[in-house]
């Protein structure tokens, strides 16, 4: 393969992985299945191994996704939280089993546990009291969600265990509660949740514990981080001990906890729960298989992302046949027109499905799809319904051709197809559908974060001619708003406060909110780190953008096009006059660490991971992601991980304490 093509594919894979990782961990709104995501990572891994010259230290193959919101309080974990490696076939489970037995030179016991499709949580107790609860975050530190977790019935506030302990588990939404919440949201004109996992993830990060309390989240615990108890020597005894302390575990849902030595018994469990999963009161997406003995776990160790002693068997997506009744065409904020299949309602993977994405015109042609066809539908990773095949033997005689429109289904403007692409766009930037989606994007949590300004409220404002474009948000007549249906004085006051607060958002979030094609949250951060203000961005050339790491030709051209458009420049000028922050928060860079490389292991006293990273960079240093000969300083906190033993083998690495680091930057 040509080196230029390799470099382009690697770059594109990293961008795709970053995009889908952000959707899953930050927005709780994934677009692809775990399997599809894992295939992207595996392809990148293969290319980086074959062409090591293109591997970078911050590659997604070396780190796990993060659910951390930069605006929230962050707490370091006492002991790192790892992800699990996924297996999608029983052959992969056999390979895992054989690898373990070969390495341990015996047939150890394994536990098989249900893999909840929820949201990971870390509970920290001291002197028996619940001190805080955090999300998994990036594995090293997590977001503080203590007040929300305390609303969950059944999580003990006090336990009979005097030493410090981290207890790990999963928070989820029972199916019955998920259905109740969606019915309520539909009545109120709010967007319904796609599945219980997304609903649980969104709920645990809400800023109002009273709302969290009404949603009746549940939980199960299954592992520990920091833990000192010589009597508990296995996963089996740990789960029994959890129940003694008053925690809910998965053993109660599996009727009895089982452990096996034989491969065939493990395979039997995988097959059994794949058939039984819909009979549970909550969603599971697989089975977790763990080496039972803690001493063996310690000997087997970890990779940079996963424990070597555990694996998750992911169930196959459920396939159901139904009939295609018609195709609707929806318009997004960039004008992209997406065909959506209307289906005869069918129950699949825990919920009723009546629509499925068709992506674009090429996908319709590839499937050779006609209205009236009988189609096989899956929930891609039990998330988004998707048509995978057509049974042409059952095709009705009067099956209709699907004609992709030549004019916008909302504003009737001509449609144009993207050059060298499959996407069709509405050419009218003022199309009502585009305007609504752009305002939704601008007000979203990852942009200026206007609480209360969701899809239903924006639609209501547009229909009542109270707004026409993004900047109109800041000139809403709140007296008139209070008199709208389903609104009132309190709603108007809350929305006014949220809109006023948004003026002080960081420049990077405002830039992301402008909706520049291909410019996501991460790219916005990169741009605001390289340009002092909006004027510098407006005046930058195509080559100026290309000079920045991680900005490719596609993004550079999109930026030039956006800042050359008079309508966009008028919008920016109006937002500046309103008082939105259009300047970067540049920090003075000192040179005390003068290009030295650093890495951190263990829990720190004075800093979170983000804080120490900022201190290193503000003093001219650089943070790397792994131990190698390029590393100069390893900062060691409490309970250090495997990085310490690796660093000791390389003479050139200086191992320093947190206090010694403070002396360096004093």
XYZ file of C-alpha atoms in Angstrom:
666
model
C 0.000 0.000 0.000
C 1.261 3.497 -0.908
C 2.582 5.345 2.186
C 0.439 8.389 1.380
C -2.729 6.264 1.336
C -1.700 4.576 4.600
C -1.200 7.947 6.325
C -4.583 9.173 5.030
C -6.409 6.022 6.177
C -4.797 6.168 9.640
C -5.767 9.823 10.009
C -9.335 9.135 8.860
C -9.648 6.170 11.261
C -8.471 8.299 14.198
C -11.015 10.991 13.313
C -13.827 8.419 13.041
C -12.881 6.749 16.333
C -12.708 10.131 18.116
C -16.117 11.098 16.674
C -17.858 7.860 17.695
C -16.082 7.762 21.082
C -17.411 11.269 21.805
C -20.957 10.200 20.813
C -20.821 7.146 23.088
C -19.069 8.493 26.189
C -19.926 12.209 26.175
C -23.318 12.445 24.462
C -24.740 8.977 25.285
C -26.003 8.931 21.668
C -23.994 6.302 19.734
C -24.567 5.908 15.991
C -22.769 2.584 15.501
C -22.600 -0.707 17.385
C -19.766 -1.801 19.704
C -18.806 -4.338 17.029
C -18.505 -1.678 14.307
C -16.495 0.544 16.667
C -14.160 -2.326 17.611
C -13.546 -3.061 13.916
C -12.384 0.544 13.382
C -9.971 0.243 16.336
C -8.680 -3.158 15.154
C -8.035 -1.809 11.643
C -6.103 1.131 13.105
C -4.172 -1.252 15.364
C -3.223 -3.384 12.347
C -2.010 -0.363 10.331
C -0.027 1.085 13.261
C 1.691 -2.274 13.790
C 2.517 -2.670 10.100
C 3.561 0.981 9.656
C 5.006 2.005 13.073
C 6.310 5.295 11.637
C 2.718 6.604 11.685
C 1.923 5.606 15.268
C 1.462 8.471 17.751
C 1.533 8.371 21.557
C -2.051 9.649 21.832
C -3.464 6.990 19.503
C -6.936 5.650 20.453
C -5.411 2.140 20.301
C -3.476 3.016 23.480
C -6.234 4.569 25.575
C -9.838 3.989 26.568
C -12.721 6.349 25.823
C -13.609 8.984 28.398
C -16.995 10.197 29.690
C -15.444 13.212 31.470
C -17.052 16.622 31.005
C -14.370 19.311 31.417
C -16.853 21.551 33.274
C -17.449 19.021 36.070
C -15.557 18.214 39.255
C -13.042 15.437 38.576
C -11.810 12.941 41.203
C -8.862 10.538 40.630
C -9.557 6.835 41.160
C -7.475 5.156 43.865
C -6.965 2.212 41.496
C -7.416 2.417 37.720
C -10.703 1.281 36.126
C -10.083 -0.806 33.000
C -12.323 -1.610 30.040
C -12.988 -5.157 28.849
C -11.883 -6.733 25.591
C -14.878 -7.800 23.492
C -15.441 -11.166 21.812
C -18.174 -11.598 19.196
C -17.903 -15.336 18.532
C -17.694 -18.480 20.661
C -14.410 -19.263 18.853
C -12.924 -16.124 20.410
C -14.075 -17.348 23.854
C -12.320 -20.664 23.167
C -9.135 -18.784 22.181
C -9.312 -16.777 25.425
C -9.824 -19.962 27.482
C -6.906 -21.777 25.772
C -4.606 -18.787 26.237
C -5.367 -18.659 29.984
C -4.924 -22.403 30.522
C -1.672 -22.368 28.537
C -0.269 -19.439 30.515
C -1.337 -20.750 33.945
C -0.444 -24.370 33.022
C -3.674 -25.597 34.628
C -7.457 -25.424 34.280
C -8.515 -22.542 36.565
C -12.053 -21.711 37.576
C -13.936 -18.933 35.769
C -17.017 -16.954 36.797
C -19.659 -16.058 34.220
C -21.630 -12.865 34.957
C -24.294 -10.932 33.064
C -22.914 -7.904 31.219
C -25.291 -5.067 32.071
C -25.910 -2.510 29.328
C -25.634 0.492 31.624
C -23.205 3.064 32.970
C -20.070 2.259 35.017
C -19.796 3.711 38.515
C -17.114 3.841 41.235
C -18.247 4.114 44.889
C -15.640 5.153 47.472
C -16.201 4.454 51.199
C -14.088 5.512 54.188
C -14.813 4.403 57.781
C -17.919 2.759 56.348
C -19.364 6.008 54.925
C -20.020 6.717 51.237
C -17.623 9.630 50.570
C -18.121 10.054 46.816
C -19.254 8.372 43.608
C -17.589 8.895 40.229
C -18.041 7.788 36.628
C -15.387 5.564 35.019
C -14.109 8.653 33.183
C -10.877 7.885 31.350
C -10.004 5.005 33.681
C -7.647 7.098 35.832
C -10.164 9.678 37.074
C -13.896 10.220 36.850
C -16.633 12.803 37.106
C -18.153 13.462 40.531
C -21.805 12.287 40.487
C -22.207 11.734 44.252
C -25.467 13.626 44.760
C -27.169 11.824 41.895
C -25.965 8.400 43.035
C -27.300 9.055 46.543
C -30.817 9.234 45.060
C -30.597 5.588 43.881
C -32.555 3.360 46.221
C -30.546 0.463 47.598
C -27.032 1.911 47.308
C -25.838 1.802 50.955
C -24.815 5.156 52.451
C -23.005 3.238 55.204
C -21.405 -0.228 55.224
C -19.770 -2.435 57.842
C -16.227 -2.089 56.490
C -13.841 0.293 58.304
C -11.015 0.488 55.721
C -11.057 2.631 52.547
C -12.666 0.702 49.664
C -13.645 1.362 46.038
C -16.655 -0.653 44.873
C -17.370 -0.822 41.144
C -20.627 -1.561 39.406
C -23.140 -0.553 36.766
C -26.092 1.821 36.939
C -29.018 1.021 34.654
C -32.657 1.809 33.958
C -35.141 -1.081 34.314
C -37.168 -1.676 31.133
C -40.501 -0.794 32.771
C -39.114 2.538 33.987
C -37.589 3.264 30.564
C -40.992 2.779 28.918
C -42.703 5.008 31.523
C -40.175 7.845 31.011
C -40.482 7.689 27.214
C -44.300 7.771 27.386
C -44.068 10.863 29.593
C -41.541 12.564 27.311
C -43.674 11.861 24.240
C -46.717 13.454 25.926
C -44.628 16.556 26.726
C -43.342 16.855 23.145
C -39.777 15.930 24.191
C -37.419 13.693 22.220
C -37.659 10.101 23.463
C -34.586 8.124 24.542
C -33.243 5.578 22.028
C -32.608 2.872 24.647
C -32.238 2.354 28.423
C -28.424 2.658 28.323
C -28.530 6.145 26.778
C -31.250 7.165 29.233
C -29.231 5.951 32.247
C -26.033 7.652 31.020
C -27.860 10.933 30.424
C -29.693 10.767 33.759
C -26.637 10.176 35.966
C -25.053 13.408 34.648
C -28.097 15.643 35.148
C -27.502 18.711 37.304
C -30.746 18.304 39.273
C -30.777 15.309 41.708
C -34.546 15.723 42.123
C -35.083 14.794 38.442
C -32.657 11.868 38.823
C -34.668 10.616 41.791
C -37.902 10.484 39.734
C -36.282 8.200 37.132
C -35.747 5.292 39.556
C -32.323 4.115 38.408
C -31.082 0.752 39.683
C -27.607 -0.771 40.038
C -25.520 -3.924 40.551
C -21.913 -4.160 41.829
C -19.334 -6.661 40.574
C -15.736 -5.631 41.385
C -13.385 -3.574 43.558
C -10.564 -1.099 43.043
C -8.830 -0.186 46.303
C -9.468 -3.136 48.656
C -7.572 -4.730 51.545
C -9.013 -8.020 52.735
C -6.858 -11.141 52.770
C -9.885 -13.355 53.415
C -11.477 -12.523 50.046
C -9.381 -14.391 47.495
C -11.668 -14.820 44.498
C -14.378 -13.173 42.414
C -16.886 -15.737 43.672
C -16.263 -14.930 47.357
C -16.141 -11.178 46.589
C -19.687 -11.193 45.159
C -20.921 -13.134 48.187
C -19.180 -10.581 50.433
C -20.869 -7.671 48.593
C -24.264 -9.137 49.450
C -23.230 -9.415 53.105
C -22.369 -5.669 53.020
C -25.842 -4.866 51.682
C -25.149 -4.391 47.947
C -27.148 -5.808 45.040
C -25.138 -8.152 42.807
C -25.888 -10.024 39.598
C -25.950 -13.318 41.506
C -29.565 -12.582 42.512
C -30.584 -12.125 38.855
C -28.821 -15.302 37.746
C -30.599 -17.174 40.579
C -27.236 -18.512 41.706
C -23.662 -17.512 40.967
C -21.772 -20.149 38.983
C -18.120 -20.849 38.376
C -16.706 -23.402 35.947
C -13.426 -24.974 34.978
C -14.541 -26.602 31.730
C -14.809 -24.669 28.466
C -18.032 -26.423 27.415
C -19.816 -25.187 30.593
C -18.764 -21.593 29.837
C -20.011 -21.938 26.235
C -23.315 -23.345 27.574
C -23.762 -20.209 29.719
C -23.088 -17.924 26.730
C -25.728 -19.744 24.661
C -28.237 -19.919 27.527
C -28.187 -16.194 28.334
C -28.281 -15.215 24.671
C -31.696 -16.931 24.545
C -32.822 -15.777 28.005
C -31.776 -12.104 27.849
C -35.246 -10.778 26.993
C -36.736 -12.430 30.083
C -34.789 -10.143 32.421
C -36.153 -6.861 33.811
C -33.167 -4.951 32.395
C -30.978 -4.960 29.281
C -27.820 -7.048 29.003
C -25.592 -7.098 25.919
C -23.405 -10.063 26.762
C -21.691 -12.195 29.373
C -18.451 -11.406 31.238
C -16.048 -14.305 31.786
C -13.392 -13.812 34.498
C -10.623 -15.907 36.013
C -11.961 -16.488 39.531
C -8.725 -16.573 41.577
C -7.291 -13.131 42.477
C -3.699 -14.416 42.659
C -3.989 -15.772 39.125
C -5.519 -12.471 37.985
C -2.475 -10.660 39.393
C -0.064 -13.007 37.583
C -1.885 -12.638 34.253
C -1.891 -8.820 34.533
C -3.143 -6.181 32.090
C -2.601 -4.722 28.634
C -2.631 -0.917 28.226
C -6.450 -1.066 28.057
C -7.771 -4.425 29.306
C -7.260 -7.063 32.028
C -5.816 -10.220 30.449
C -7.883 -12.388 32.806
C -11.365 -11.298 31.639
C -13.320 -10.976 28.404
C -16.836 -9.871 27.404
C -18.821 -12.128 25.074
C -21.132 -9.764 23.140
C -24.428 -11.195 21.921
C -25.281 -11.133 18.235
C -27.711 -8.449 17.119
C -31.283 -9.792 17.002
C -32.701 -10.026 13.453
C -36.432 -9.602 12.734
C -38.364 -9.507 9.455
C -40.976 -6.833 8.766
C -42.443 -4.905 5.810
C -41.279 -1.567 4.390
C -44.334 0.739 4.264
C -42.648 3.852 2.872
C -39.633 6.174 2.976
C -39.494 9.686 4.476
C -36.717 12.196 3.802
C -35.331 14.241 6.728
C -33.138 17.355 6.531
C -30.290 17.895 9.032
C -28.514 21.100 10.190
C -25.941 20.978 7.364
C -28.705 20.387 4.806
C -27.905 16.677 4.415
C -31.025 14.791 3.310
C -31.363 11.373 4.959
C -33.885 8.712 3.900
C -35.701 7.017 6.806
C -37.611 3.751 6.314
C -41.161 3.531 7.715
C -41.717 -0.046 8.849
C -44.612 -2.205 9.966
C -43.964 -1.944 13.770
C -41.986 -4.888 15.106
C -40.586 -5.772 18.556
C -36.804 -6.132 18.535
C -34.151 -6.160 21.278
C -36.451 -4.892 23.988
C -38.460 -2.188 22.178
C -40.890 -1.624 19.298
C -39.274 -0.366 16.080
C -41.195 1.482 13.355
C -38.349 3.406 11.627
C -34.867 2.536 10.379
C -32.041 4.609 8.919
C -31.187 4.148 5.231
C -28.195 6.567 5.283
C -28.265 7.778 1.653
C -29.336 7.079 -1.942
C -26.432 4.659 -2.507
C -27.636 2.490 0.409
C -31.116 2.212 -1.166
C -29.491 1.163 -4.474
C -27.159 -1.307 -2.730
C -30.095 -3.043 -1.020
C -32.178 -2.822 -4.232
C -34.996 -1.737 -1.941
C -38.620 -1.135 -2.984
C -41.679 -0.010 -1.019
C -43.642 -3.112 0.001
C -40.531 -5.296 0.372
C -40.060 -7.672 3.303
C -36.824 -6.670 4.996
C -34.589 -7.995 7.774
C -33.950 -5.419 10.487
C -31.360 -5.401 13.264
C -30.659 -2.897 15.978
C -27.062 -2.022 15.210
C -25.483 -2.848 18.562
C -29.039 -2.724 19.954
C -29.021 1.019 19.307
C -30.146 2.192 15.866
C -32.513 0.080 13.726
C -30.953 -0.809 10.380
C -32.122 -2.775 7.312
C -29.534 -5.404 6.400
C -31.238 -7.371 3.604
C -34.325 -7.746 1.406
C -36.212 -10.993 0.768
C -36.802 -10.578 -2.970
C -38.744 -13.864 -3.142
C -41.490 -12.201 -1.083
C -41.511 -8.969 -3.131
C -45.149 -7.980 -3.957
C -46.065 -7.566 -7.628
C -46.953 -3.906 -7.018
C -43.754 -2.999 -5.122
C -42.959 0.690 -5.757
C -39.637 2.209 -6.742
C -38.109 4.612 -4.191
C -37.447 7.918 -5.917
C -34.926 10.136 -4.163
C -36.307 13.721 -4.307
C -34.693 16.356 -6.521
C -36.102 19.143 -4.335
C -35.957 19.633 -0.563
C -38.936 17.921 1.154
C -39.221 20.896 3.557
C -38.532 24.087 1.549
C -38.646 22.768 -2.084
C -35.192 24.184 -2.914
C -33.076 22.180 -5.409
C -31.002 19.351 -3.938
C -27.370 18.813 -4.908
C -25.207 15.729 -4.480
C -21.830 16.087 -2.803
C -18.902 15.650 -5.183
C -17.041 12.362 -4.593
C -19.627 11.443 -1.979
C -22.998 9.828 -1.434
C -24.693 12.613 0.544
C -27.375 14.853 -0.994
C -27.831 18.400 0.354
C -30.539 21.056 0.376
C -29.018 24.170 -1.237
C -31.078 26.628 0.878
C -29.221 27.631 4.058
C -32.459 29.215 5.352
C -34.459 25.996 5.017
C -36.652 25.760 8.177
C -35.440 22.208 8.913
C -31.785 23.286 8.729
C -32.448 26.359 10.865
C -34.076 24.236 13.583
C -31.248 21.666 13.614
C -28.587 24.429 13.675
C -30.228 26.110 16.664
C -30.577 22.723 18.427
C -26.856 22.110 17.853
C -25.876 25.602 19.068
C -27.919 25.194 22.288
C -26.751 21.602 22.960
C -24.766 20.556 26.002
C -21.452 20.268 24.153
C -21.896 23.714 22.605
C -23.198 26.741 24.558
C -25.340 24.464 26.786
C -28.673 26.290 27.120
C -30.660 24.122 29.518
C -34.342 24.012 28.606
C -33.822 24.950 24.952
C -34.410 21.537 23.403
C -36.034 20.317 20.192
C -39.668 20.873 21.286
C -39.087 24.419 22.621
C -37.086 25.487 19.539
C -39.826 24.148 17.255
C -42.412 26.096 19.274
C -40.359 29.326 19.027
C -39.951 28.915 15.260
C -43.632 28.127 14.689
C -44.613 31.268 16.650
C -42.146 33.420 14.623
C -40.193 34.324 17.788
C -36.834 33.278 16.308
C -35.493 32.797 12.776
C -31.767 32.246 13.304
C -29.214 31.429 16.026
C -28.621 34.979 17.273
C -32.377 35.517 17.759
C -32.143 33.271 20.838
C -30.703 36.269 22.707
C -33.667 38.514 21.840
C -36.596 36.286 22.814
C -39.671 38.073 24.140
C -40.013 36.152 27.434
C -43.427 37.629 28.293
C -44.777 36.230 25.029
C -42.900 32.940 25.665
C -44.572 32.575 29.098
C -47.970 32.603 27.369
C -47.162 29.802 24.921
C -48.782 26.370 25.347
C -47.065 24.168 28.010
C -44.908 27.123 29.135
C -45.383 29.657 31.956
C -43.668 32.312 34.038
C -41.280 29.859 35.749
C -40.257 28.236 32.440
C -39.620 31.688 30.941
C -37.468 32.748 33.931
C -35.405 29.537 33.815
C -34.838 29.806 30.056
C -33.848 33.470 30.325
C -31.249 32.635 33.013
C -29.843 29.741 30.944
C -29.559 31.937 27.824
C -27.830 34.702 29.762
C -25.415 32.197 31.309
C -24.464 30.873 27.842
C -22.825 34.223 26.964
C -19.939 33.270 29.273
C -19.237 29.888 27.676
C -15.670 29.105 26.599
C -14.724 30.187 23.077
C -14.107 26.548 22.061
C -17.745 25.656 22.884
C -19.132 28.672 21.038
C -16.985 27.795 18.014
C -18.306 24.218 18.097
C -21.847 25.608 18.369
C -21.476 27.523 15.087
C -21.873 24.174 13.322
C -18.913 24.319 10.910
C -18.902 21.125 8.852
C -16.305 18.549 10.046
C -15.419 20.721 13.087
C -16.327 18.712 16.175
C -15.749 19.473 19.852
C -12.125 18.244 19.782
C -11.231 20.187 16.607
C -12.771 23.327 18.154
C -10.419 22.919 21.137
C -7.428 22.535 18.818
C -8.398 25.657 16.843
C -8.934 27.872 19.906
C -5.581 26.721 21.280
C -3.913 27.950 18.077
C -5.866 31.164 17.394
C -6.336 33.972 19.923
C -9.831 35.047 18.841
C -12.546 34.761 16.206
C -10.963 37.473 14.027
C -7.743 35.466 13.796
C -9.779 32.477 12.595
C -11.705 34.595 10.066
C -8.463 35.979 8.613
C -6.583 32.648 8.544
C -5.742 31.072 5.187
C -6.128 27.489 4.011
C -2.373 26.963 4.562
C -2.562 28.469 8.074
C -5.076 25.794 9.023
C -3.065 22.992 7.402
C -0.036 23.937 9.512
C -1.884 22.744 12.639
C -1.507 19.109 13.731
C -4.724 17.099 13.256
C -6.217 19.603 10.788
C -6.423 18.002 7.356
C -7.390 19.295 3.920
C -11.120 18.573 4.353
C -11.376 20.532 7.631
C -9.139 23.360 6.353
C -11.308 23.871 3.267
C -14.495 23.728 5.339
C -13.142 26.462 7.655
C -12.167 28.708 4.726
C -15.601 28.222 3.134
C -17.431 28.975 6.392
C -15.494 32.154 7.164
C -15.877 33.375 3.559
C -19.687 33.299 3.732
C -21.267 36.726 4.362
C -24.233 35.214 6.259
C -21.872 33.462 8.671
C -19.826 36.627 9.184
C -23.023 38.582 9.978
C -24.037 35.923 12.512
C -20.602 36.096 14.185
C -20.709 39.893 14.301
C -24.181 39.794 15.881
C -23.060 37.254 18.487
C -20.062 39.465 19.334
C -22.371 42.475 19.837
C -24.631 40.375 22.084
C -21.589 39.711 24.272
C -20.612 36.095 23.584
C -17.022 35.211 24.416
C -14.979 35.073 21.183
C -11.485 34.994 22.732
C -9.240 32.065 23.650
C -8.246 31.538 27.262
C -4.529 31.660 26.524
C -2.310 30.797 29.482
C 1.216 32.015 29.911
C 3.680 29.254 29.087
C 6.697 29.157 31.398
C 9.827 27.239 30.481
C 10.750 25.643 33.815
C 10.278 22.162 32.357
C 11.639 23.154 28.910
C 10.297 20.363 26.700
C 10.792 17.541 29.234
C 8.432 14.563 28.966
C 6.279 13.369 31.900
C 3.939 10.522 32.783
C 1.882 9.967 35.953
C 1.037 6.730 37.775
C -1.062 6.273 40.904
C -3.356 8.676 42.784
C -2.141 12.210 43.502
C -2.885 14.391 46.546
C -2.653 17.904 45.102
C -3.813 17.388 41.515
C -6.362 15.595 39.373
C -4.977 14.153 36.107
C -6.243 17.158 34.145
C -4.737 19.616 36.654
C -1.256 18.080 36.627
C -1.344 17.834 32.821
C -2.147 21.571 32.685
C 0.684 22.349 35.134
C 3.187 20.358 33.057
C 2.140 22.057 29.808
C 1.977 25.561 31.340
C 5.576 25.117 32.477
C 6.818 24.028 29.058
C 6.685 20.250 29.566
C 4.887 17.551 27.623
C 2.730 14.619 28.795
C 3.235 11.253 27.058
C 0.934 8.239 27.194
C 3.282 5.321 27.879
C 6.632 4.268 29.338
C 9.422 4.311 26.738
C 12.965 5.615 26.300
C 11.438 8.970 25.291
C 10.045 9.413 28.832
C 12.175 11.551 31.176
C 10.103 11.790 34.389
C 7.583 9.408 35.957
C 5.556 11.096 38.715
C 4.502 8.439 41.238
C 1.455 8.775 43.498
C -0.278 6.311 45.841
C -1.028 2.793 44.559
C 1.064 3.080 41.366
C 0.333 0.739 38.487
C 2.527 -1.345 36.181
C 4.131 1.810 34.699
C 6.414 2.031 37.765
C 7.934 -1.443 37.300
C 8.399 -0.767 33.557
C 10.088 2.586 34.255
C 12.534 0.999 36.718
C 13.893 -1.118 33.850
C 14.923 1.995 31.868
C 17.926 3.755 33.446
C 17.291 7.139 31.821
C 13.845 7.635 33.417
C 13.831 9.692 36.617
C 11.197 8.477 39.092
C 9.935 11.388 41.206
C 7.253 12.011 43.828
C 4.461 14.566 43.605
C 6.393 16.760 46.079
C 9.521 16.642 43.906
C 7.427 17.721 40.911
C 6.100 20.681 42.943
C 9.699 21.679 43.716
C 10.507 21.610 39.977
C 7.759 24.130 39.144
C 8.082 26.213 42.332
